[in-house]
């Protein structure tokens, strides 16, 4: 067995050409679909180099790492893919989740991101190119989705508790729409207590550890939904699509909480999500919600599901009974 595996697949893209491409396209977090011609992603990422060995150590030079980083910069905003029947542009909206998943703090354009990704690819049967292409993005999303609630049976009345209107984003929300599964509510309160202790979040709260009436962040927007209520929401938003308002919603269980993380509370437009993913509260949730048993729905920054046990996101929890 070769100790070091550096393989060239086809021709390594010339770095100067790639850098020119990056600067001409820009890689900001624009919400609008790119106006330039679609990029041939396969051509961009396929002729690439493996940048680590079997022990996860970097074997490529900095130039190869930088090439992967430059490809990630472009792909993060330009890569066209489909989710929930809708065309998606780039994966920059998921950078906080990807960073947390890889255990790093660096953005897509960094060598550290490429290296951490290559190590993850190597241990997950993918070519360790350090480039977040279709296969790797798909594999990561699969891990996230696999960590969510699987059994979406309707909660029974005795499993639910009615929460005070003061804890909801809409203080006039009707009582029948303020029900939460009991263990989920207890976990939410533990998580909230931890968030209130985090001074950088600046959450206005009362002396009894509840959020102040004029504080919006982390208040509950929506929790338990009956099948009838879900159908009503679907009729009101016929264009929400499968990725948004599911027929078989995790909200049926009372274990899914939509929490306010900024912007328009539950709006999936890229511009809105681009705002939400950079709020301190969302970033705190990404790093901390897992400790309290909550898992994200990557596509909706506000949607968190209580799965009952705190584990590493790389290590999906067992399905709930
Ligand atoms: Zn939700």
mmCIF file of N, CA and C in Angstrom, residues 11 68 95 150 257 281 288 307:
data_model
loop_
_atom_site.group_PDB
_atom_site.id
_atom_site.type_symbol
_atom_site.label_atom_id
_atom_site.label_comp_id
_atom_site.label_asym_id
_atom_site.label_seq_id
_atom_site.Cartn_x
_atom_site.Cartn_y
_atom_site.Cartn_z
ATOM 1 N N UNK A 11 -6.459 17.015 -15.443
ATOM 2 C CA UNK A 11 -5.548 18.153 -15.379
ATOM 3 C C UNK A 11 -5.945 19.042 -14.222
ATOM 4 N N UNK A 68 -8.445 24.217 -3.900
ATOM 5 C CA UNK A 68 -9.698 23.700 -3.346
ATOM 6 C C UNK A 68 -10.483 24.830 -2.681
ATOM 7 N N UNK A 95 -23.247 27.592 5.714
ATOM 8 C CA UNK A 95 -21.861 27.654 6.188
ATOM 9 C C UNK A 95 -21.737 27.517 7.711
ATOM 10 N N UNK A 150 -37.788 11.014 13.235
ATOM 11 C CA UNK A 150 -38.221 10.112 12.162
ATOM 12 C C UNK A 150 -39.705 9.763 12.289
ATOM 13 N N UNK A 257 -39.824 22.932 17.207
ATOM 14 C CA UNK A 257 -40.052 24.324 17.608
ATOM 15 C C UNK A 257 -39.501 25.248 16.540
ATOM 16 N N UNK A 281 -27.790 34.917 17.735
ATOM 17 C CA UNK A 281 -28.649 33.879 18.314
ATOM 18 C C UNK A 281 -28.636 32.619 17.449
ATOM 19 N N UNK A 288 -24.751 25.286 20.076
ATOM 20 C CA UNK A 288 -25.153 24.846 21.413
ATOM 21 C C UNK A 288 -26.426 24.013 21.502
ATOM 22 N N UNK A 307 -34.733 15.799 19.800
ATOM 23 C CA UNK A 307 -34.613 14.364 19.540
ATOM 24 C C UNK A 307 -34.283 13.580 20.807
#
